[in-house]
Amino acid sequence: DSGVTQTPKHLITATGQRVTLRCSPRSGDLSVYWYQQSLDQGLQFLIHYYNGEERAKGNILERFSAQQFPDLHSELNLSSLELGDSALYFCASSVALGGKQETQYFGPGTRLLVL
Amino acid sequence: DQQVKQNSPSLSVQEGRISILNCDYTNSMFDYFLWYKKYPAEGPTFLISISSIKDKNEDGRFTVFLNKSAKHLSLHIVPSQPGDSAVYFCAASGGGNTGNQFYFGTGTSLTVIP
C-alpha cells in the first residue's frame, strides 16, 4: 500500500458527460501528479500540483482540468467525455517539489470507461 | 511521439534464471532513469533508479545498466522469482526540453514460470 488513495476505482459513463476523479496523497506529501494510461500506451503525464499551485502541465487536453485543495487532496475533472478518454488514470504524490530524482508514489488508479 | 520505448510487450523466464528487460530513449536531455513495477489492480511502485553519471546500479537481485551512447538501459533480475511476475515500466526524466517530468515506456509484462 503506497498510502495514496484514489476514488472511485471504476467509473462508467457516457460520451459528453463530466466526471471527477479524486486523489489523496500520502500523509505529508505536498506534490500531486496525474497520469493517463490508455490501452497499449505508457503512462502519460498530465499535470503536477505542489501545495495548491500548478507546477507543470503535460499532455493535458483543454477539456480536462485539475486542482489541489488546502488539505492537499486533488481532483481531476474530465468534461465533454469522448470514447478515447477511456483509460486508467493514476495519481501519484511526492514529498516536495518533484525534482527529477524524487520518488513518486502511485495510487491504485481509477479505470474510466466512456460508452 | 514516444520518447521512452519498451519494444518487448512481454517476456517469460524460468524461475532461477536471469530476466533482462530493455528500454530505449530518444531524448539526450534525459539524465535520470527509473524502473517501476506494477501488479494488477495496483499502481506502479518504484523499483530502482540510475543517474546518467553512472553506468550501473545494483540493489539486491535487481541491477540497472545504462548505455548513454546507445540511449539504452536494461534491468536485470537475478535470480528471477515467481513473485517478480508483473509489468515493468521504464521511465526517464531530465532538464532542458524534458520539462523535468517523468516519461514512461509502455511496459513489459514479465512472467516467471515456476
Short mmCIF file of C-alpha atoms in Angstrom, two decimals:
data_model
loop_
_atom_site.label_atom_id
_atom_site.label_comp_id
_atom_site.label_asym_id
_atom_site.label_seq_id
_atom_site.Cartn_x
_atom_site.Cartn_y
_atom_site.Cartn_z
CA ASP A 1 0.00 0.00 0.00
CA SER A 2 1.59 3.24 -1.21
CA GLY A 3 -0.52 5.45 1.05
CA VAL A 4 -2.03 7.23 -1.98
CA THR A 5 -5.77 6.73 -2.34
CA GLN A 6 -7.92 7.24 -5.40
CA THR A 7 -11.67 7.18 -5.76
CA PRO A 8 -13.61 5.81 -7.43
CA LYS A 9 -11.86 2.61 -8.52
CA HIS A 10 -14.10 2.23 -11.56
CA LEU A 11 -16.27 4.69 -13.43
CA ILE A 12 -18.57 4.04 -16.38
CA THR A 13 -20.16 6.98 -18.10
CA ALA A 14 -21.43 8.17 -21.46
CA THR A 15 -19.93 10.42 -24.10
CA GLY A 16 -20.47 14.09 -23.45
CA GLN A 17 -20.60 13.66 -19.68
CA ARG A 18 -18.35 15.10 -17.00
CA VAL A 19 -16.63 13.18 -14.20
CA THR A 20 -14.39 13.99 -11.25
CA LEU A 21 -11.60 11.75 -10.08
CA ARG A 22 -10.27 12.21 -6.58
CA CYS A 23 -6.82 11.63 -5.11
CA SER A 24 -5.50 11.84 -1.57
CA PRO A 25 -1.69 11.94 -1.37
CA ARG A 26 0.45 10.23 1.22
CA SER A 27 0.49 11.98 4.55
CA GLY A 28 3.00 14.82 4.39
CA ASP A 29 3.42 14.80 0.61
CA LEU A 30 2.93 18.20 -0.97
CA SER A 31 3.08 17.26 -4.65
CA VAL A 32 0.37 15.51 -6.63
CA TYR A 33 0.72 14.29 -10.22
CA TRP A 34 -1.88 12.95 -12.60
CA TYR A 35 -1.16 10.42 -15.33
CA GLN A 36 -3.26 8.79 -18.01
CA GLN A 37 -2.63 5.26 -19.26
CA SER A 38 -4.55 4.37 -22.40
CA LEU A 39 -4.56 0.91 -23.94
CA ASP A 40 -1.07 -0.11 -25.08
CA GLN A 41 0.34 3.24 -24.03
CA GLY A 42 2.77 4.20 -21.34
CA LEU A 43 1.77 6.49 -18.53
CA GLN A 44 1.30 9.96 -19.98
CA PHE A 45 1.95 12.84 -17.62
CA LEU A 46 -0.99 15.21 -17.38
CA ILE A 47 -0.36 17.76 -14.64
CA HIS A 48 1.57 18.43 -11.43
CA TYR A 49 0.43 20.42 -8.41
CA TYR A 50 2.59 21.45 -5.49
CA ASN A 51 0.98 22.76 -2.31
CA GLY A 52 -2.06 24.00 -4.16
CA GLU A 53 -0.26 25.58 -7.09
CA GLU A 54 0.04 24.22 -10.61
CA ARG A 55 3.69 23.46 -11.35
CA ALA A 56 3.79 21.72 -14.70
CA LYS A 57 1.49 20.66 -17.48
CA GLY A 58 1.98 17.73 -19.79
CA ASN A 59 -0.30 16.39 -22.49
CA ILE A 60 -3.49 17.51 -20.82
CA LEU A 61 -6.47 18.30 -23.00
CA GLU A 62 -8.34 21.58 -22.58
CA ARG A 63 -11.42 19.55 -21.61
CA PHE A 64 -9.50 18.33 -18.57
CA SER A 65 -8.69 20.38 -15.50
CA ALA A 66 -7.36 19.73 -12.06
CA GLN A 67 -6.91 21.41 -8.74
CA GLN A 68 -5.30 20.76 -5.39
CA PHE A 69 -7.16 21.82 -2.29
CA PRO A 70 -5.82 23.25 1.01
CA ASP A 71 -5.96 19.78 2.58
CA LEU A 72 -3.72 18.69 -0.33
CA HIS A 73 -6.16 16.29 -1.92
CA SER A 74 -6.57 16.74 -5.65
CA GLU A 75 -9.34 16.36 -8.17
CA LEU A 76 -9.10 15.76 -11.90
CA ASN A 77 -12.13 16.93 -13.84
CA LEU A 78 -12.81 15.44 -17.25
CA SER A 79 -15.58 17.03 -19.30
CA SER A 80 -17.25 16.52 -22.69
CA LEU A 81 -16.01 12.96 -22.49
CA GLU A 82 -15.15 11.07 -25.65
CA LEU A 83 -14.67 7.36 -26.26
CA GLY A 84 -10.92 7.93 -26.46
CA ASP A 85 -10.82 9.20 -22.89
CA SER A 86 -11.37 5.66 -21.67
CA ALA A 87 -8.19 4.87 -19.74
CA LEU A 88 -6.61 4.24 -16.37
CA TYR A 89 -5.95 7.46 -14.52
CA PHE A 90 -3.24 7.38 -11.90
CA CYS A 91 -2.44 9.86 -9.24
CA ALA A 92 0.99 9.97 -7.64
CA SER A 93 2.45 12.01 -4.81
CA SER A 94 5.89 13.02 -3.66
CA VAL A 95 7.32 14.79 -0.68
CA ALA A 96 8.43 18.08 -2.13
CA LEU A 97 8.65 19.97 -5.38
CA GLY A 98 9.10 16.90 -7.52
CA GLY A 99 12.66 17.15 -8.67
CA LYS A 100 13.63 14.54 -11.18
CA GLN A 101 15.18 12.32 -8.52
CA GLU A 102 12.22 12.46 -6.18
CA THR A 103 10.36 9.17 -5.89
CA GLN A 104 6.72 9.31 -6.86
CA TYR A 105 4.26 7.05 -5.03
CA PHE A 106 1.32 5.92 -7.09
CA GLY A 107 -2.27 5.25 -6.17
CA PRO A 108 -4.13 2.19 -7.50
CA GLY A 109 -5.76 4.17 -10.29
CA THR A 110 -9.27 4.91 -11.50
CA ARG A 111 -10.44 2.97 -14.52
CA LEU A 112 -12.70 5.14 -16.66
CA LEU A 113 -14.88 3.65 -19.36
CA VAL A 114 -16.72 6.00 -21.68
CA LEU A 115 -19.54 4.36 -23.64
CA ASP B 1 5.97 10.79 -30.02
CA GLN B 2 7.11 8.14 -27.53
CA GLN B 3 10.45 9.27 -26.10
CA VAL B 4 10.86 6.16 -23.97
CA LYS B 5 10.29 2.83 -25.64
CA GLN B 6 9.98 -0.70 -24.40
CA ASN B 7 9.82 -2.79 -27.51
CA SER B 8 9.06 -6.10 -25.85
CA PRO B 9 5.49 -6.19 -24.57
CA SER B 10 6.07 -9.47 -22.78
CA LEU B 11 8.80 -11.78 -21.52
CA SER B 12 8.69 -15.27 -20.00
CA VAL B 13 11.54 -16.66 -17.92
CA GLN B 14 12.07 -19.80 -15.88
CA GLU B 15 12.37 -19.40 -12.13
CA GLY B 16 16.00 -19.03 -11.09
CA ARG B 17 17.16 -17.72 -14.46
CA ILE B 18 18.01 -14.15 -15.40
CA SER B 19 15.33 -11.74 -16.62
CA ILE B 20 16.52 -8.90 -18.85
CA LEU B 21 14.13 -6.07 -19.61
CA ASN B 22 15.15 -3.46 -22.12
CA CYS B 23 14.35 0.19 -22.62
CA ASP B 24 15.43 2.75 -25.24
CA TYR B 25 15.09 6.50 -25.17
CA THR B 26 15.45 9.22 -27.74
CA ASN B 27 15.95 12.46 -25.83
CA SER B 28 19.60 13.14 -24.97
CA MET B 29 18.48 15.56 -22.23
CA PHE B 30 17.30 12.66 -20.06
CA ASP B 31 19.74 12.14 -17.22
CA TYR B 32 17.82 10.14 -14.66
CA PHE B 33 16.17 6.80 -15.24
CA LEU B 34 13.86 4.66 -13.16
CA TRP B 35 12.15 1.32 -13.23
CA TYR B 36 8.70 0.84 -11.77
CA LYS B 37 6.93 -2.45 -11.16
CA LYS B 38 3.18 -2.84 -11.38
CA TYR B 39 0.96 -5.66 -10.16
CA PRO B 40 -2.65 -5.96 -11.41
CA ALA B 41 -5.12 -3.60 -9.73
CA GLU B 42 -2.28 -1.66 -8.09
CA GLY B 43 -0.37 1.45 -9.02
CA PRO B 44 3.26 1.31 -10.15
CA THR B 45 5.84 1.07 -7.37
CA PHE B 46 9.37 2.38 -7.57
CA LEU B 47 11.98 -0.35 -8.01
CA ILE B 48 15.39 1.10 -8.84
CA SER B 49 16.92 4.15 -10.45
CA ILE B 50 20.15 5.30 -12.06
CA SER B 51 21.69 8.68 -12.73
CA SER B 52 23.47 9.33 -16.00
CA ILE B 53 26.76 9.78 -14.18
CA LYS B 54 26.75 6.04 -13.52
CA ASP B 55 26.52 3.08 -15.85
CA LYS B 56 25.34 0.54 -13.29
CA ASN B 57 23.28 0.48 -10.13
CA GLU B 58 22.59 -2.59 -8.08
CA ASP B 59 20.00 -3.32 -5.39
CA GLY B 60 19.84 -6.93 -4.30
CA ARG B 61 18.62 -9.07 -7.16
CA PHE B 62 17.98 -6.02 -9.35
CA THR B 63 20.62 -4.28 -11.45
CA VAL B 64 20.09 -1.47 -13.91
CA PHE B 65 22.63 -0.83 -16.66
CA LEU B 66 22.81 2.40 -18.62
CA ASN B 67 24.49 2.80 -22.00
CA LYS B 68 24.32 6.52 -22.74
CA SER B 69 25.91 6.34 -26.16
CA ALA B 70 23.26 3.85 -27.27
CA LYS B 71 20.50 5.59 -25.30
CA HIS B 72 19.64 2.23 -23.83
CA LEU B 73 19.05 0.86 -20.38
CA SER B 74 18.25 -2.56 -19.11
CA LEU B 75 17.01 -4.13 -15.90
CA HIS B 76 18.48 -7.47 -14.86
CA ILE B 77 16.74 -9.63 -12.28
CA VAL B 78 18.84 -12.47 -10.94
CA PRO B 79 17.60 -14.96 -9.92
CA SER B 80 14.06 -14.47 -11.13
CA GLN B 81 11.28 -15.49 -8.78
CA PRO B 82 7.57 -16.10 -9.42
CA GLY B 83 6.76 -13.04 -7.31
CA ASP B 84 8.60 -10.92 -9.85
CA SER B 85 5.80 -11.56 -12.35
CA ALA B 86 4.45 -8.07 -13.04
CA VAL B 87 4.53 -5.28 -15.59
CA TYR B 88 7.76 -3.29 -15.54
CA PHE B 89 7.83 0.32 -16.70
CA CYS B 90 10.93 2.21 -17.61
CA ALA B 91 10.84 5.98 -17.01
CA ALA B 92 13.17 8.88 -17.73
CA SER B 93 13.50 12.47 -16.61
CA GLY B 94 15.88 15.34 -17.09
CA GLY B 95 16.30 19.02 -17.63
CA GLY B 96 16.18 21.17 -20.71
CA ASN B 97 13.29 20.43 -23.04
CA THR B 98 12.09 17.49 -20.94
CA GLY B 99 10.23 19.80 -18.57
CA ASN B 100 11.55 17.91 -15.54
CA GLN B 101 8.68 15.44 -15.78
CA PHE B 102 8.76 11.65 -15.98
CA TYR B 103 8.34 9.98 -19.35
CA PHE B 104 7.22 6.37 -19.19
CA GLY B 105 7.54 3.48 -21.59
CA THR B 106 4.62 1.22 -22.45
CA GLY B 107 5.72 -1.54 -20.11
CA THR B 108 6.95 -5.13 -20.38
CA SER B 109 4.90 -7.88 -18.80
CA LEU B 110 7.25 -10.36 -17.12
CA THR B 111 6.09 -13.88 -16.32
CA VAL B 112 8.37 -16.04 -14.20
CA ILE B 113 7.48 -19.68 -14.62
CA PRO B 114 7.94 -21.87 -11.53
#
